[in-house]
PDB file of N, CA and C in Angstrom:
ATOM      1  N   MET Y   1       7.909 -11.982   2.092  1.00  0.00           N
ATOM      2  CA  MET Y   1       7.850 -11.842   0.970  1.00  0.00           C
ATOM      3  C   MET Y   1       7.126 -12.891   0.539  1.00  0.00           C
ATOM      4  N   GLN Y   2       7.668 -14.289   1.211  1.00  0.00           N
ATOM      5  CA  GLN Y   2       7.216 -15.440   0.326  1.00  0.00           C
ATOM      6  C   GLN Y   2       5.483 -15.584   0.652  1.00  0.00           C
ATOM      7  N   LEU Y   3       5.586 -14.889   2.000  1.00  0.00           N
ATOM      8  CA  LEU Y   3       3.798 -15.050   2.523  1.00  0.00           C
ATOM      9  C   LEU Y   3       3.148 -14.458   1.315  1.00  0.00           C
ATOM     10  N   LEU Y   4       3.543 -13.181   0.341  1.00  0.00           N
ATOM     11  CA  LEU Y   4       2.792 -12.007  -0.514  1.00  0.00           C
ATOM     12  C   LEU Y   4       2.875 -13.331  -1.513  1.00  0.00           C
ATOM     13  N   ARG Y   5       4.136 -13.871  -2.037  1.00  0.00           N
ATOM     14  CA  ARG Y   5       4.003 -14.486  -3.197  1.00  0.00           C
ATOM     15  C   ARG Y   5       2.849 -15.643  -2.987  1.00  0.00           C
ATOM     16  N   SER Y   6       3.007 -16.349  -2.049  1.00  0.00           N
ATOM     17  CA  SER Y   6       1.839 -17.522  -1.789  1.00  0.00           C
ATOM     18  C   SER Y   6       0.374 -16.655  -1.881  1.00  0.00           C
ATOM     19  N   LEU Y   7       0.497 -15.431  -1.518  1.00  0.00           N
ATOM     20  CA  LEU Y   7      -0.860 -14.925  -1.660  1.00  0.00           C
ATOM     21  C   LEU Y   7      -1.656 -14.587  -2.900  1.00  0.00           C
ATOM     22  N   PHE Y   8      -0.593 -14.164  -3.804  1.00  0.00           N
ATOM     23  CA  PHE Y   8      -0.835 -14.074  -5.327  1.00  0.00           C
ATOM     24  C   PHE Y   8      -1.165 -15.016  -5.982  1.00  0.00           C
ATOM     25  N   GLU Y   9      -0.421 -16.301  -5.417  1.00  0.00           N
ATOM     26  CA  GLU Y   9      -0.680 -17.845  -6.452  1.00  0.00           C
ATOM     27  C   GLU Y   9      -1.866 -18.501  -5.939  1.00  0.00           C
ATOM     28  N   LEU Y  10      -2.411 -17.752  -5.004  1.00  0.00           N
ATOM     29  CA  LEU Y  10      -3.474 -18.362  -4.058  1.00  0.00           C
ATOM     30  C   LEU Y  10      -4.873 -17.702  -4.905  1.00  0.00           C
ATOM     31  N   ARG Y  11      -4.645 -16.314  -5.293  1.00  0.00           N
ATOM     32  CA  ARG Y  11      -5.372 -15.677  -5.878  1.00  0.00           C
ATOM     33  C   ARG Y  11      -5.761 -16.404  -7.460  1.00  0.00           C
ATOM     34  N   ALA Y  12      -4.241 -16.298  -7.582  1.00  0.00           N
ATOM     35  CA  ALA Y  12      -4.725 -16.853  -9.192  1.00  0.00           C
ATOM     36  C   ALA Y  12      -5.057 -18.272  -9.125  1.00  0.00           C
ATOM     37  N   VAL Y  13      -5.327 -18.628  -8.541  1.00  0.00           N
ATOM     38  CA  VAL Y  13      -6.682 -19.959  -8.674  1.00  0.00           C
ATOM     39  C   VAL Y  13      -8.068 -19.817  -7.850  1.00  0.00           C
ATOM     40  N   VAL Y  14      -8.206 -19.037  -6.715  1.00  0.00           N
ATOM     41  CA  VAL Y  14      -9.342 -19.045  -6.046  1.00  0.00           C
ATOM     42  C   VAL Y  14     -10.007 -18.296  -7.274  1.00  0.00           C
ATOM     43  N   GLU Y  15      -9.323 -16.922  -7.904  1.00  0.00           N
ATOM     44  CA  GLU Y  15     -10.227 -16.156  -8.693  1.00  0.00           C
ATOM     45  C   GLU Y  15     -10.981 -16.394  -9.802  1.00  0.00           C
ATOM     46  N   PRO Y  16     -10.429 -17.354 -10.639  1.00  0.00           N
ATOM     47  CA  PRO Y  16     -11.110 -18.041 -11.375  1.00  0.00           C
ATOM     48  C   PRO Y  16     -12.301 -19.283 -11.421  1.00  0.00           C
ATOM     49  N   ALA Y  17     -11.556 -19.654  -9.959  1.00  0.00           N
ATOM     50  CA  ALA Y  17     -12.774 -20.605  -9.420  1.00  0.00           C
ATOM     51  C   ALA Y  17     -14.037 -20.133  -9.269  1.00  0.00           C
ATOM     52  N   ALA Y  18     -13.821 -19.078  -8.645  1.00  0.00           N
ATOM     53  CA  ALA Y  18     -15.237 -18.226  -8.118  1.00  0.00           C
ATOM     54  C   ALA Y  18     -16.141 -17.761  -9.345  1.00  0.00           C
ATOM     55  N   VAL Y  19     -14.622 -17.500 -10.677  1.00  0.00           N
ATOM     56  CA  VAL Y  19     -16.255 -16.574 -11.643  1.00  0.00           C
ATOM     57  C   VAL Y  19     -16.663 -18.128 -12.577  1.00  0.00           C
ATOM     58  N   ALA Y  20     -15.990 -19.397 -12.357  1.00  0.00           N
ATOM     59  CA  ALA Y  20     -16.181 -20.325 -12.798  1.00  0.00           C
ATOM     60  C   ALA Y  20     -17.686 -20.830 -12.137  1.00  0.00           C
ATOM     61  N   TRP Y  21     -17.914 -20.622 -10.962  1.00  0.00           N
ATOM     62  CA  TRP Y  21     -18.618 -21.235 -10.087  1.00  0.00           C
ATOM     63  C   TRP Y  21     -19.972 -20.127 -10.017  1.00  0.00           C
ATOM     64  N   THR Y  22     -19.700 -18.849  -9.993  1.00  0.00           N
ATOM     65  CA  THR Y  22     -20.711 -18.161 -10.418  1.00  0.00           C
ATOM     66  C   THR Y  22     -21.135 -18.269 -11.637  1.00  0.00           C
ATOM     67  N   THR Y  23     -20.756 -18.291 -12.335  1.00  0.00           N
ATOM     68  CA  THR Y  23     -21.029 -18.434 -14.282  1.00  0.00           C
ATOM     69  C   THR Y  23     -22.112 -19.749 -14.071  1.00  0.00           C
ATOM     70  N   GLN Y  24     -21.502 -20.975 -13.436  1.00  0.00           N
ATOM     71  CA  GLN Y  24     -22.542 -22.255 -13.264  1.00  0.00           C
ATOM     72  C   GLN Y  24     -23.358 -22.070 -12.627  1.00  0.00           C
ATOM     73  N   LEU Y  25     -23.682 -21.248 -11.531  1.00  0.00           N
ATOM     74  CA  LEU Y  25     -24.514 -21.272 -10.718  1.00  0.00           C
ATOM     75  C   LEU Y  25     -25.650 -20.688 -11.593  1.00  0.00           C
ATOM     76  N   LYS Y  26     -25.296 -19.569 -12.451  1.00  0.00           N
ATOM     77  CA  LYS Y  26     -26.201 -18.505 -13.013  1.00  0.00           C
ATOM     78  C   LYS Y  26     -26.985 -19.247 -14.313  1.00  0.00           C
ATOM     79  N   ARG Y  27     -25.720 -20.475 -14.680  1.00  0.00           N
ATOM     80  CA  ARG Y  27     -26.342 -21.177 -15.662  1.00  0.00           C
ATOM     81  C   ARG Y  27     -26.906 -22.433 -15.502  1.00  0.00           C
ATOM     82  N   HIS Y  28     -27.359 -22.634 -14.234  1.00  0.00           N
ATOM     83  CA  HIS Y  28     -27.685 -24.177 -13.770  1.00  0.00           C
ATOM     84  C   HIS Y  28     -29.404 -24.186 -14.063  1.00  0.00           C
ATOM     85  N   GLU Y  29     -29.358 -25.151 -14.855  1.00  0.00           N
ATOM     86  CA  GLU Y  29     -31.018 -25.458 -15.650  1.00  0.00           C
ATOM     87  C   GLU Y  29     -31.970 -24.329 -16.128  1.00  0.00           C
ATOM     88  N   ARG Y  30     -31.311 -22.811 -16.432  1.00  0.00           N
ATOM     89  CA  ARG Y  30     -31.677 -22.050 -16.741  1.00  0.00           C
ATOM     90  C   ARG Y  30     -31.217 -20.965 -17.983  1.00  0.00           C
ATOM     91  N   ALA Y  31     -31.861 -20.130 -18.344  1.00  0.00           N
ATOM     92  CA  ALA Y  31     -30.959 -19.257 -19.486  1.00  0.00           C
ATOM     93  C   ALA Y  31     -30.507 -18.328 -18.640  1.00  0.00           C
ATOM     94  N   LEU Y  32     -29.758 -17.613 -19.344  1.00  0.00           N
ATOM     95  CA  LEU Y  32     -29.073 -16.694 -18.650  1.00  0.00           C
ATOM     96  C   LEU Y  32     -30.269 -15.461 -18.668  1.00  0.00           C
ATOM     97  N   PRO Y  33     -30.497 -14.569 -17.803  1.00  0.00           N
ATOM     98  CA  PRO Y  33     -31.298 -13.705 -17.965  1.00  0.00           C
ATOM     99  C   PRO Y  33     -31.307 -12.544 -19.477  1.00  0.00           C
ATOM    100  N   ARG Y  34     -29.394 -12.447 -19.476  1.00  0.00           N
ATOM    101  CA  ARG Y  34     -29.421 -11.383 -20.701  1.00  0.00           C
ATOM    102  C   ARG Y  34     -27.817 -11.912 -21.483  1.00  0.00           C
ATOM    103  N   ASP Y  35     -27.526 -11.612 -22.442  1.00  0.00           N
ATOM    104  CA  ASP Y  35     -26.389 -12.040 -22.964  1.00  0.00           C
ATOM    105  C   ASP Y  35     -25.383 -11.153 -22.411  1.00  0.00           C
ATOM    106  N   PRO Y  36     -24.690 -11.551 -21.666  1.00  0.00           N
ATOM    107  CA  PRO Y  36     -23.172 -10.722 -21.088  1.00  0.00           C
ATOM    108  C   PRO Y  36     -22.390 -10.099 -22.224  1.00  0.00           C
ATOM    109  N   MET Y  37     -22.293 -10.843 -23.448  1.00  0.00           N
ATOM    110  CA  MET Y  37     -21.181 -10.787 -24.278  1.00  0.00           C
ATOM    111  C   MET Y  37     -20.652  -9.031 -24.631  1.00  0.00           C
ATOM    112  N   PRO Y  38     -22.302  -8.154 -24.807  1.00  0.00           N
ATOM    113  CA  PRO Y  38     -21.738  -7.002 -25.132  1.00  0.00           C
ATOM    114  C   PRO Y  38     -21.176  -6.391 -24.137  1.00  0.00           C
ATOM    115  N   ASP Y  39     -21.386  -6.514 -22.682  1.00  0.00           N
ATOM    116  CA  ASP Y  39     -20.835  -5.539 -21.439  1.00  0.00           C
ATOM    117  C   ASP Y  39     -19.281  -5.854 -21.625  1.00  0.00           C
ATOM    118  N   HIS Y  40     -19.246  -7.336 -22.146  1.00  0.00           N
ATOM    119  CA  HIS Y  40     -17.476  -7.527 -22.177  1.00  0.00           C
ATOM    120  C   HIS Y  40     -17.012  -6.848 -23.126  1.00  0.00           C
ATOM    121  N   ASP Y  41     -17.784  -6.853 -24.365  1.00  0.00           N
ATOM    122  CA  ASP Y  41     -17.155  -6.167 -25.503  1.00  0.00           C
ATOM    123  C   ASP Y  41     -16.671  -4.613 -25.376  1.00  0.00           C
ATOM    124  N   ALA Y  42     -17.763  -3.969 -24.528  1.00  0.00           N
ATOM    125  CA  ALA Y  42     -17.761  -2.409 -24.234  1.00  0.00           C
ATOM    126  C   ALA Y  42     -16.607  -2.217 -23.693  1.00  0.00           C
ATOM    127  N   VAL Y  43     -16.086  -3.071 -22.745  1.00  0.00           N
ATOM    128  CA  VAL Y  43     -14.532  -2.761 -21.376  1.00  0.00           C
ATOM    129  C   VAL Y  43     -13.701  -3.061 -22.933  1.00  0.00           C
ATOM    130  N   TYR Y  44     -13.546  -4.415 -23.330  1.00  0.00           N
ATOM    131  CA  TYR Y  44     -12.557  -4.412 -24.676  1.00  0.00           C
ATOM    132  C   TYR Y  44     -12.250  -3.262 -25.447  1.00  0.00           C
ATOM    133  N   ASP Y  45     -13.364  -2.515 -25.766  1.00  0.00           N
ATOM    134  CA  ASP Y  45     -13.308  -1.669 -27.103  1.00  0.00           C
ATOM    135  C   ASP Y  45     -12.824  -0.506 -26.279  1.00  0.00           C
ATOM    136  N   ALA Y  46     -12.885  -0.344 -25.060  1.00  0.00           N
ATOM    137  CA  ALA Y  46     -12.605   0.862 -24.379  1.00  0.00           C
ATOM    138  C   ALA Y  46     -10.894   0.755 -24.737  1.00  0.00           C
ATOM    139  N   ILE Y  47     -10.842  -0.517 -23.926  1.00  0.00           N
ATOM    140  CA  ILE Y  47      -9.307  -0.334 -23.806  1.00  0.00           C
ATOM    141  C   ILE Y  47      -8.640  -0.584 -24.760  1.00  0.00           C
ATOM    142  N   VAL Y  48      -9.050  -1.130 -25.975  1.00  0.00           N
ATOM    143  CA  VAL Y  48      -8.547  -0.678 -27.462  1.00  0.00           C
ATOM    144  C   VAL Y  48      -8.351   0.574 -27.928  1.00  0.00           C
ATOM    145  N   ASP Y  49      -9.559   0.994 -27.685  1.00  0.00           N
ATOM    146  CA  ASP Y  49      -9.651   3.059 -28.000  1.00  0.00           C
ATOM    147  C   ASP Y  49      -8.733   3.602 -27.131  1.00  0.00           C
ATOM    148  N   LYS Y  50      -8.214   3.048 -26.155  1.00  0.00           N
ATOM    149  CA  LYS Y  50      -7.044   3.630 -24.936  1.00  0.00           C
ATOM    150  C   LYS Y  50      -8.119   4.875 -24.309  1.00  0.00           C
ATOM    151  N   LYS Y  51      -9.452   4.505 -23.892  1.00  0.00           N
ATOM    152  CA  LYS Y  51     -10.319   5.381 -23.379  1.00  0.00           C
ATOM    153  C   LYS Y  51     -10.192   4.686 -21.589  1.00  0.00           C
ATOM    154  N   PRO Y  52      -9.448   5.218 -20.824  1.00  0.00           N
ATOM    155  CA  PRO Y  52      -9.522   4.304 -19.889  1.00  0.00           C
ATOM    156  C   PRO Y  52     -10.718   5.042 -18.723  1.00  0.00           C
ATOM    157  N   GLU Y  53     -11.345   6.037 -18.781  1.00  0.00           N
ATOM    158  CA  GLU Y  53     -12.481   6.509 -17.952  1.00  0.00           C
ATOM    159  C   GLU Y  53     -13.926   5.550 -18.874  1.00  0.00           C
ATOM    160  N   ALA Y  54     -13.554   5.277 -19.844  1.00  0.00           N
ATOM    161  CA  ALA Y  54     -15.001   4.478 -20.833  1.00  0.00           C
ATOM    162  C   ALA Y  54     -14.664   3.175 -20.150  1.00  0.00           C
ATOM    163  N   ALA Y  55     -13.487   2.951 -20.110  1.00  0.00           N
ATOM    164  CA  ALA Y  55     -13.215   1.689 -19.428  1.00  0.00           C
ATOM    165  C   ALA Y  55     -13.392   0.859 -18.462  1.00  0.00           C
ATOM    166  N   ALA Y  56     -13.182   1.922 -17.001  1.00  0.00           N
ATOM    167  CA  ALA Y  56     -13.713   2.220 -16.275  1.00  0.00           C
ATOM    168  C   ALA Y  56     -15.274   1.935 -16.114  1.00  0.00           C
ATOM    169  N   ALA Y  57     -15.769   2.703 -16.548  1.00  0.00           N
ATOM    170  CA  ALA Y  57     -17.163   2.662 -16.415  1.00  0.00           C
ATOM    171  C   ALA Y  57     -17.866   1.447 -16.998  1.00  0.00           C
ATOM    172  N   ALA Y  58     -17.249   1.173 -17.672  1.00  0.00           N
ATOM    173  CA  ALA Y  58     -17.740  -0.404 -18.489  1.00  0.00           C
ATOM    174  C   ALA Y  58     -17.618  -1.746 -17.650  1.00  0.00           C
ATOM    175  N   MET Y  59     -16.324  -1.447 -16.861  1.00  0.00           N
ATOM    176  CA  MET Y  59     -16.024  -2.770 -16.173  1.00  0.00           C
ATOM    177  C   MET Y  59     -17.099  -2.488 -15.131  1.00  0.00           C
ATOM    178  N   ARG Y  60     -17.306  -1.638 -14.479  1.00  0.00           N
ATOM    179  CA  ARG Y  60     -18.021  -1.345 -13.383  1.00  0.00           C
ATOM    180  C   ARG Y  60     -19.445  -1.762 -13.481  1.00  0.00           C
ATOM    181  N   LYS Y  61     -20.214  -1.240 -14.429  1.00  0.00           N
ATOM    182  CA  LYS Y  61     -21.201  -1.658 -15.001  1.00  0.00           C
ATOM    183  C   LYS Y  61     -20.982  -3.427 -15.303  1.00  0.00           C
ATOM    184  N   LEU Y  62     -20.114  -3.801 -16.212  1.00  0.00           N
ATOM    185  CA  LEU Y  62     -19.993  -5.199 -15.761  1.00  0.00           C
ATOM    186  C   LEU Y  62     -20.007  -6.075 -14.983  1.00  0.00           C
ATOM    187  N   VAL Y  63     -19.582  -5.842 -14.031  1.00  0.00           N
ATOM    188  CA  VAL Y  63     -19.589  -6.025 -12.512  1.00  0.00           C
ATOM    189  C   VAL Y  63     -20.603  -5.656 -11.556  1.00  0.00           C
ATOM    190  N   ASP Y  64     -21.479  -5.163 -11.611  1.00  0.00           N
ATOM    191  CA  ASP Y  64     -22.347  -5.065 -11.030  1.00  0.00           C
ATOM    192  C   ASP Y  64     -23.855  -5.237 -11.935  1.00  0.00           C
ATOM    193  N   LEU Y  65     -23.717  -6.001 -13.023  1.00  0.00           N
ATOM    194  CA  LEU Y  65     -24.538  -6.380 -13.487  1.00  0.00           C
ATOM    195  C   LEU Y  65     -24.608  -7.952 -13.040  1.00  0.00           C
ATOM    196  N   ALA Y  66     -22.902  -8.355 -13.083  1.00  0.00           N
ATOM    197  CA  ALA Y  66     -22.717  -9.859 -12.961  1.00  0.00           C
ATOM    198  C   ALA Y  66     -22.929 -10.202 -11.397  1.00  0.00           C
ATOM    199  N   LEU Y  67     -22.561  -8.943 -10.741  1.00  0.00           N
ATOM    200  CA  LEU Y  67     -23.635  -9.596  -9.101  1.00  0.00           C
ATOM    201  C   LEU Y  67     -24.959  -9.493  -9.090  1.00  0.00           C
ATOM    202  N   ALA Y  68     -25.454  -8.668  -9.861  1.00  0.00           N
ATOM    203  CA  ALA Y  68     -27.065  -8.479 -10.005  1.00  0.00           C
ATOM    204  C   ALA Y  68     -27.663  -9.645 -10.158  1.00  0.00           C
ATOM    205  N   ASP Y  69     -26.860 -10.441 -11.379  1.00  0.00           N
ATOM    206  CA  ASP Y  69     -27.225 -11.470 -11.786  1.00  0.00           C
ATOM    207  C   ASP Y  69     -26.914 -13.107 -11.224  1.00  0.00           C
ATOM    208  N   THR Y  70     -25.682 -12.899  -9.982  1.00  0.00           N
ATOM    209  CA  THR Y  70     -25.241 -13.961  -9.102  1.00  0.00           C
ATOM    210  C   THR Y  70     -26.610 -14.037  -8.152  1.00  0.00           C
ATOM    211  N   ARG Y  71     -26.598 -12.799  -7.348  1.00  0.00           N
ATOM    212  CA  ARG Y  71     -27.824 -12.521  -6.427  1.00  0.00           C
ATOM    213  C   ARG Y  71     -29.327 -13.308  -6.813  1.00  0.00           C
ATOM    214  N   ALA Y  72     -29.267 -13.035  -8.004  1.00  0.00           N
ATOM    215  CA  ALA Y  72     -30.685 -13.080  -8.315  1.00  0.00           C
ATOM    216  C   ALA Y  72     -30.812 -14.932  -8.127  1.00  0.00           C
ATOM    217  N   ALA Y  73     -29.756 -15.455  -9.124  1.00  0.00           N
ATOM    218  CA  ALA Y  73     -29.714 -17.076  -9.137  1.00  0.00           C
ATOM    219  C   ALA Y  73     -29.692 -17.617  -7.364  1.00  0.00           C
ATOM    220  N   LEU Y  74     -29.023 -16.649  -6.588  1.00  0.00           N
ATOM    221  CA  LEU Y  74     -28.794 -17.322  -5.759  1.00  0.00           C
ATOM    222  C   LEU Y  74     -30.614 -17.498  -4.539  1.00  0.00           C
ATOM    223  N   ASN Y  75     -31.338 -16.060  -5.080  1.00  0.00           N
ATOM    224  CA  ASN Y  75     -32.552 -16.090  -4.747  1.00  0.00           C
ATOM    225  C   ASN Y  75     -33.345 -16.868  -4.936  1.00  0.00           C
ATOM    226  N   GLY Y  76     -33.526 -17.644  -6.359  1.00  0.00           N
ATOM    227  CA  GLY Y  76     -34.090 -18.174  -7.447  1.00  0.00           C
ATOM    228  C   GLY Y  76     -35.116 -17.525  -7.953  1.00  0.00           C
ATOM    229  N   GLU Y  77     -34.499 -16.249  -8.316  1.00  0.00           N
ATOM    230  CA  GLU Y  77     -35.070 -14.983  -9.460  1.00  0.00           C
ATOM    231  C   GLU Y  77     -35.018 -15.289 -10.463  1.00  0.00           C
ATOM    232  N   MET Y  78     -34.066 -16.108 -10.923  1.00  0.00           N
ATOM    233  CA  MET Y  78     -34.050 -16.460 -12.466  1.00  0.00           C
ATOM    234  C   MET Y  78     -35.152 -17.317 -13.028  1.00  0.00           C
ATOM    235  N   ALA Y  79     -35.609 -16.764 -14.300  1.00  0.00           N
ATOM    236  CA  ALA Y  79     -36.577 -17.964 -14.987  1.00  0.00           C
ATOM    237  C   ALA Y  79     -35.790 -19.083 -15.866  1.00  0.00           C
TER     238      ALA Y  79
END
């Protein structure tokens, strides 16, 4: 049980750090390829409207776009 607690504690530290790192990577000396806030808003709005299917679809889109942006940044493809 202690191991499980430790893993959850580690995740609480690692996950935000990973998000922060990929955000910094994508922004380093270049503009973001698109404004990600509408994608975040779509997730939030679907949750507020109690539409789980729409929230799941919006979240999948958000994660897919974030992954594509990160890959582009790693490959030097972002202008």
